[in-house]
Coordinates of C-alpha atoms in Angstrom, one line a residue:
Chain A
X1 CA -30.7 -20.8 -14.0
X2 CA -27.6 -21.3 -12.4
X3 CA -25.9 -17.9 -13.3
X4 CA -26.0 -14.6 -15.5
X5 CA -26.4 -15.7 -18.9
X6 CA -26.4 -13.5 -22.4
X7 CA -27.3 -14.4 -25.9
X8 CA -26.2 -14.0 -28.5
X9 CA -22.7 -15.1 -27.6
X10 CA -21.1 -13.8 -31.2
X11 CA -22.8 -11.5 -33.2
X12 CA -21.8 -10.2 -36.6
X13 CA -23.3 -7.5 -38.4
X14 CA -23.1 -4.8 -40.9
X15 CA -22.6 -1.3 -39.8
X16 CA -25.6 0.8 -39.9
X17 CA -27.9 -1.8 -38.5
X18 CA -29.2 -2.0 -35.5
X19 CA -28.4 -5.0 -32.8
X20 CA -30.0 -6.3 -29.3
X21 CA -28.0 -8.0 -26.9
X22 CA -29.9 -10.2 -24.1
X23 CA -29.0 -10.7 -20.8
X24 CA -30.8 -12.9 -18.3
X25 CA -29.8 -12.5 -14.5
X26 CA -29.8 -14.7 -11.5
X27 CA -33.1 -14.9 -10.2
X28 CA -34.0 -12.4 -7.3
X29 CA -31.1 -9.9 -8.2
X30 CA -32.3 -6.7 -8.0
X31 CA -29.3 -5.2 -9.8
X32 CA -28.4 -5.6 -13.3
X33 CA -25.3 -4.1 -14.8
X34 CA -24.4 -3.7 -18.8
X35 CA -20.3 -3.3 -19.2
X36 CA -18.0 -2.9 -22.5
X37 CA -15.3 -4.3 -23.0
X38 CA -12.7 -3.3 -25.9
X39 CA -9.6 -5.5 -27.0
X40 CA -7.4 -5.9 -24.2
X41 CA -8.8 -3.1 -22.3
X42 CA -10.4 -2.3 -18.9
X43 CA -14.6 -2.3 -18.4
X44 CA -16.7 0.5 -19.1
X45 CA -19.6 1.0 -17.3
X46 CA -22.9 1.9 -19.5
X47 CA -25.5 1.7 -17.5
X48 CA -26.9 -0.1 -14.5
X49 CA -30.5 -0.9 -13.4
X50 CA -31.7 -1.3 -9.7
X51 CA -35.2 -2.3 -8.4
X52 CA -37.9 -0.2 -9.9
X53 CA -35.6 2.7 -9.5
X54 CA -34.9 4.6 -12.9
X55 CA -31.9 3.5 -14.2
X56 CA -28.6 5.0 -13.9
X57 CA -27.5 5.7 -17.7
X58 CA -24.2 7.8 -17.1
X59 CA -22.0 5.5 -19.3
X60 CA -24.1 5.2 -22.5
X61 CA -21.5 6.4 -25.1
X62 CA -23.7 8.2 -27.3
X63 CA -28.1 8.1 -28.1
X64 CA -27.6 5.3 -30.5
X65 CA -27.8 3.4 -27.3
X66 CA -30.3 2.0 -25.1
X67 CA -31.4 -0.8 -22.4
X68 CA -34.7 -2.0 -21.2
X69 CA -35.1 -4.2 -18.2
X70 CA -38.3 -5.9 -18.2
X71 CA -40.5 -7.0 -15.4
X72 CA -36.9 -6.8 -13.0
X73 CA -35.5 -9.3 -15.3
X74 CA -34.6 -10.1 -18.4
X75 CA -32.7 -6.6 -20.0
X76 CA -32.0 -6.2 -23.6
X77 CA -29.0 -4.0 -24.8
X78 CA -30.3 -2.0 -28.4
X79 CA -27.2 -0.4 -30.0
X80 CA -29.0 1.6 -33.0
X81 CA -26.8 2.5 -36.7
X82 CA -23.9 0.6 -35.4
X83 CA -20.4 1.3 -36.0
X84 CA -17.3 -0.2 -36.4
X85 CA -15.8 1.6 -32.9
X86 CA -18.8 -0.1 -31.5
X87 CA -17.4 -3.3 -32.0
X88 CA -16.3 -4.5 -28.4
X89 CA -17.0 -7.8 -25.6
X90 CA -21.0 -6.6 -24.0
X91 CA -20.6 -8.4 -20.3
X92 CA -24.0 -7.8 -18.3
X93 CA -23.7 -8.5 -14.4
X94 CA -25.8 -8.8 -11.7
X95 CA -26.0 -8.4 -7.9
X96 CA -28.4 -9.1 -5.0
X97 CA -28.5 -5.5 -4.7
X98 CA -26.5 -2.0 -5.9
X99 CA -25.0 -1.0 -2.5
X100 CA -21.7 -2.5 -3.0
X101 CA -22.9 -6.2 -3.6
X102 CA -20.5 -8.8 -5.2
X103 CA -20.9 -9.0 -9.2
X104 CA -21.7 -11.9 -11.3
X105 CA -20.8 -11.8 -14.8
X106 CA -22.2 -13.4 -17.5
X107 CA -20.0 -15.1 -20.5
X108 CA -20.8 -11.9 -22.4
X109 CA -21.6 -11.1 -26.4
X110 CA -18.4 -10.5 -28.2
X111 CA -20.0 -7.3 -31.1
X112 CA -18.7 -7.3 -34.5
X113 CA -19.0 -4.5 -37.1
X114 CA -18.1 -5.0 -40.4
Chain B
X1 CA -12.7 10.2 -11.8
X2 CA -13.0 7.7 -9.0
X3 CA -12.1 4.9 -11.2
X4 CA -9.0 2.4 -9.8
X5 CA -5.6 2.0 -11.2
X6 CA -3.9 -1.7 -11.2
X7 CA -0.3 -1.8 -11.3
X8 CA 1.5 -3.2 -12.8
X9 CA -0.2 -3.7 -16.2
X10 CA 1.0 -7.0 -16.7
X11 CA 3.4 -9.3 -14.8
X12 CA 5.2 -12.5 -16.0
X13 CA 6.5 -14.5 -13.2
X14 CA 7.4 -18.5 -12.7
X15 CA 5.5 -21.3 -11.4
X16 CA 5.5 -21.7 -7.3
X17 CA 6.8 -17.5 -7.2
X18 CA 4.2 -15.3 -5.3
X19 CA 2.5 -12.6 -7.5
X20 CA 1.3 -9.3 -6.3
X21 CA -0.7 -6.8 -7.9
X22 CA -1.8 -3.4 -6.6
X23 CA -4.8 -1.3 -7.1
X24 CA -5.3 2.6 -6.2
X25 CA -7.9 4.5 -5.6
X26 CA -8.4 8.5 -5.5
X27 CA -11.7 8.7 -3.3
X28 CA -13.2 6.9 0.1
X29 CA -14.6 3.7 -0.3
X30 CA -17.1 1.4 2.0
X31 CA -15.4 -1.8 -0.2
X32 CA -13.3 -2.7 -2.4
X33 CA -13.7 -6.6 -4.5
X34 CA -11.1 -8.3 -6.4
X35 CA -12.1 -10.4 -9.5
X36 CA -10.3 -12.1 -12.4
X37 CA -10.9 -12.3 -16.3
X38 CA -10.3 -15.6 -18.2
X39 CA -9.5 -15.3 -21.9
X40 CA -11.6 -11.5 -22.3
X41 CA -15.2 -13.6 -21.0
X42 CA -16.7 -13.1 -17.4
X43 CA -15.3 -11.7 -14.7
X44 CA -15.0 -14.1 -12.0
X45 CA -15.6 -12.2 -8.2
X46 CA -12.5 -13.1 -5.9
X47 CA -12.6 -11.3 -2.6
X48 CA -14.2 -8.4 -1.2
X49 CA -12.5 -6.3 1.7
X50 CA -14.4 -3.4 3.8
X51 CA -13.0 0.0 4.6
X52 CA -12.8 -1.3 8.1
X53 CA -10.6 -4.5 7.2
X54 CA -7.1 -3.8 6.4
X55 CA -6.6 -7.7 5.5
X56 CA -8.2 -10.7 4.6
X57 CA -7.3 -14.5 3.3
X58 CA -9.0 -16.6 0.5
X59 CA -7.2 -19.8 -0.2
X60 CA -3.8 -18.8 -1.9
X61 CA -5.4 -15.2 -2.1
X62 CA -4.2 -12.8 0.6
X63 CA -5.8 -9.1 0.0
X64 CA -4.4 -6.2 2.3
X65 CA -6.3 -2.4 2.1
X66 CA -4.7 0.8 3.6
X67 CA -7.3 3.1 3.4
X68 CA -4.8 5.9 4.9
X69 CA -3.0 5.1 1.1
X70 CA -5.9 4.5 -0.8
X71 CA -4.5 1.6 -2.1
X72 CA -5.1 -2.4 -1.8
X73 CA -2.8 -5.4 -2.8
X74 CA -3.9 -8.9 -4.3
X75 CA -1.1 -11.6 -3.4
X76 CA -1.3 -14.9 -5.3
X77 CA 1.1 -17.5 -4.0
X78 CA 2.5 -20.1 -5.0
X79 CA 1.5 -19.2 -8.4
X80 CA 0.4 -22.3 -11.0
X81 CA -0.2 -22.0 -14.6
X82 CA -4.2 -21.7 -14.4
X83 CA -3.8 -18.6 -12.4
X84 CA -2.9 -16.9 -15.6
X85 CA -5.6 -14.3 -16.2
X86 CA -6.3 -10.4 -15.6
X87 CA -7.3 -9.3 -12.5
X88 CA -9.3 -6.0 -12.0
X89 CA -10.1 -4.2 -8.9
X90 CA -13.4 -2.9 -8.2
X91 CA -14.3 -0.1 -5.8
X92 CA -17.7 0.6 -4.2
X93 CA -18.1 4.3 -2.6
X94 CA -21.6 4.9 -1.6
X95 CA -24.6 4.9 -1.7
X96 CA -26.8 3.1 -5.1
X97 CA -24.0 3.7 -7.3
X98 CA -22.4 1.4 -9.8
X99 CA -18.8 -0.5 -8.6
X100 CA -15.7 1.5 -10.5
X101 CA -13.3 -1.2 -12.0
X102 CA -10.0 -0.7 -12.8
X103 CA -7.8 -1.1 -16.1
X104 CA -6.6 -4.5 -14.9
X105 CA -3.2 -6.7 -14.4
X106 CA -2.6 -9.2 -16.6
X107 CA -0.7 -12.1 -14.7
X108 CA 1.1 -14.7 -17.0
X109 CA 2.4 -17.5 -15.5
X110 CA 4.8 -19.0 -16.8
X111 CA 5.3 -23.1 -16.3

């Protein structure tokens, strides 16, 4: 494809259940970068992957949640017993590589808990 | 933290007037990027400038770094209504390690 893209674009759910958030990159990026986003407020950096290299998971808020990047790809975003302060814009990024490379954004998943 | 600071938070300013928006930083950098927000979605990447570049010229975009400061500036002129958006700085330090974006500016421009 032409850019980063993520799906779902909207999500709704119930807190206490759990959510995945996809994110496909632009082909040959080695980097892949998961960012929130709350109302009218800066991004926060959750975690970034890079290459076969472990991935850097410094920003994850709390256990409840996780990212898998599969095959150097495609990553999914799990957010486990979500919560209403959980609710947020999920923007994933990617980068030809992590050494200071220019970002591109996808349109990202705006999270709702009810 | 290493993260950036924009100021100011937000500006309002007339069609055809100049907007500029600065970013600061507490620790060295190798670059620093530029990007803008439409309505909360993707960022958009504007301009990247190098620790050894103290200015460089995109368009209507001019972006200056002092590195002595820590600081860079975005100037937008000749603003138009479209340019409204937030803009967010972005530092990169070193080595395999994530860019740091600030807290943003959000620009309104007023037609």
């Amino acid at each position: 494809g032409a850019g980063v893209s993520q799906s779902p674009s909207n999500k709704v759910t119930e807190k206490g259940k759990d959510v995945e958030l996809r994110c496909d990159p632009i082909s040959g990026h080695t980097a892949l970068y998961w960012y929130r986003q709350s109302l009218g407020q800066g991004l926060e950096f959750l975690i970034y992957f890079q290459g076969n290299s472990a991935p850097d998971k410094s920003g994850l808020p709390s256990d409840r949640f996780s990212a898998e990047r599969t095959g150097g790809s495609v990553s999914t975003l799990t957010i486990q017993r979500t919560q209403q302060e959980d609710s947020a814009v999920y923007l994933c990024a990617s980068s030809l590589g992590a050494q200071g490379y220019e970002q591109y954004f996808g349109p990202g998943t705006r999270l709702t808990v009810t | 933290s290493q993260q950036g600071e924009e100021d100011p938070q937000a500006l309002s300013i007339q069609e055809g007037e100049n907007a500029t928006m600065n970013c600061s930083y507490k620790t060295s950098i190798n670059n620093l990027q530029w990007y803008r927000q439409n309505s909360g979605r993707g960022l958009v990447h504007l301009i990247l400038i190098r620790s050894n570049e103290r200015e460089k010229h995109s368009g209507r975009l001019r972006v200056t770094l002092d590195t002595s400061k820590k600081s860079s500036s975005l100037l937008i002129t000749a603003s138009r209504a479209a340019d409204t958006a937030s803009y967010f700085c972005a530092t990169y330090h070193s080595g395999n390690t994530p860019l740091v974006f600030g807290k943003g500016t959000r620009l309104s421009v007023i037609a």
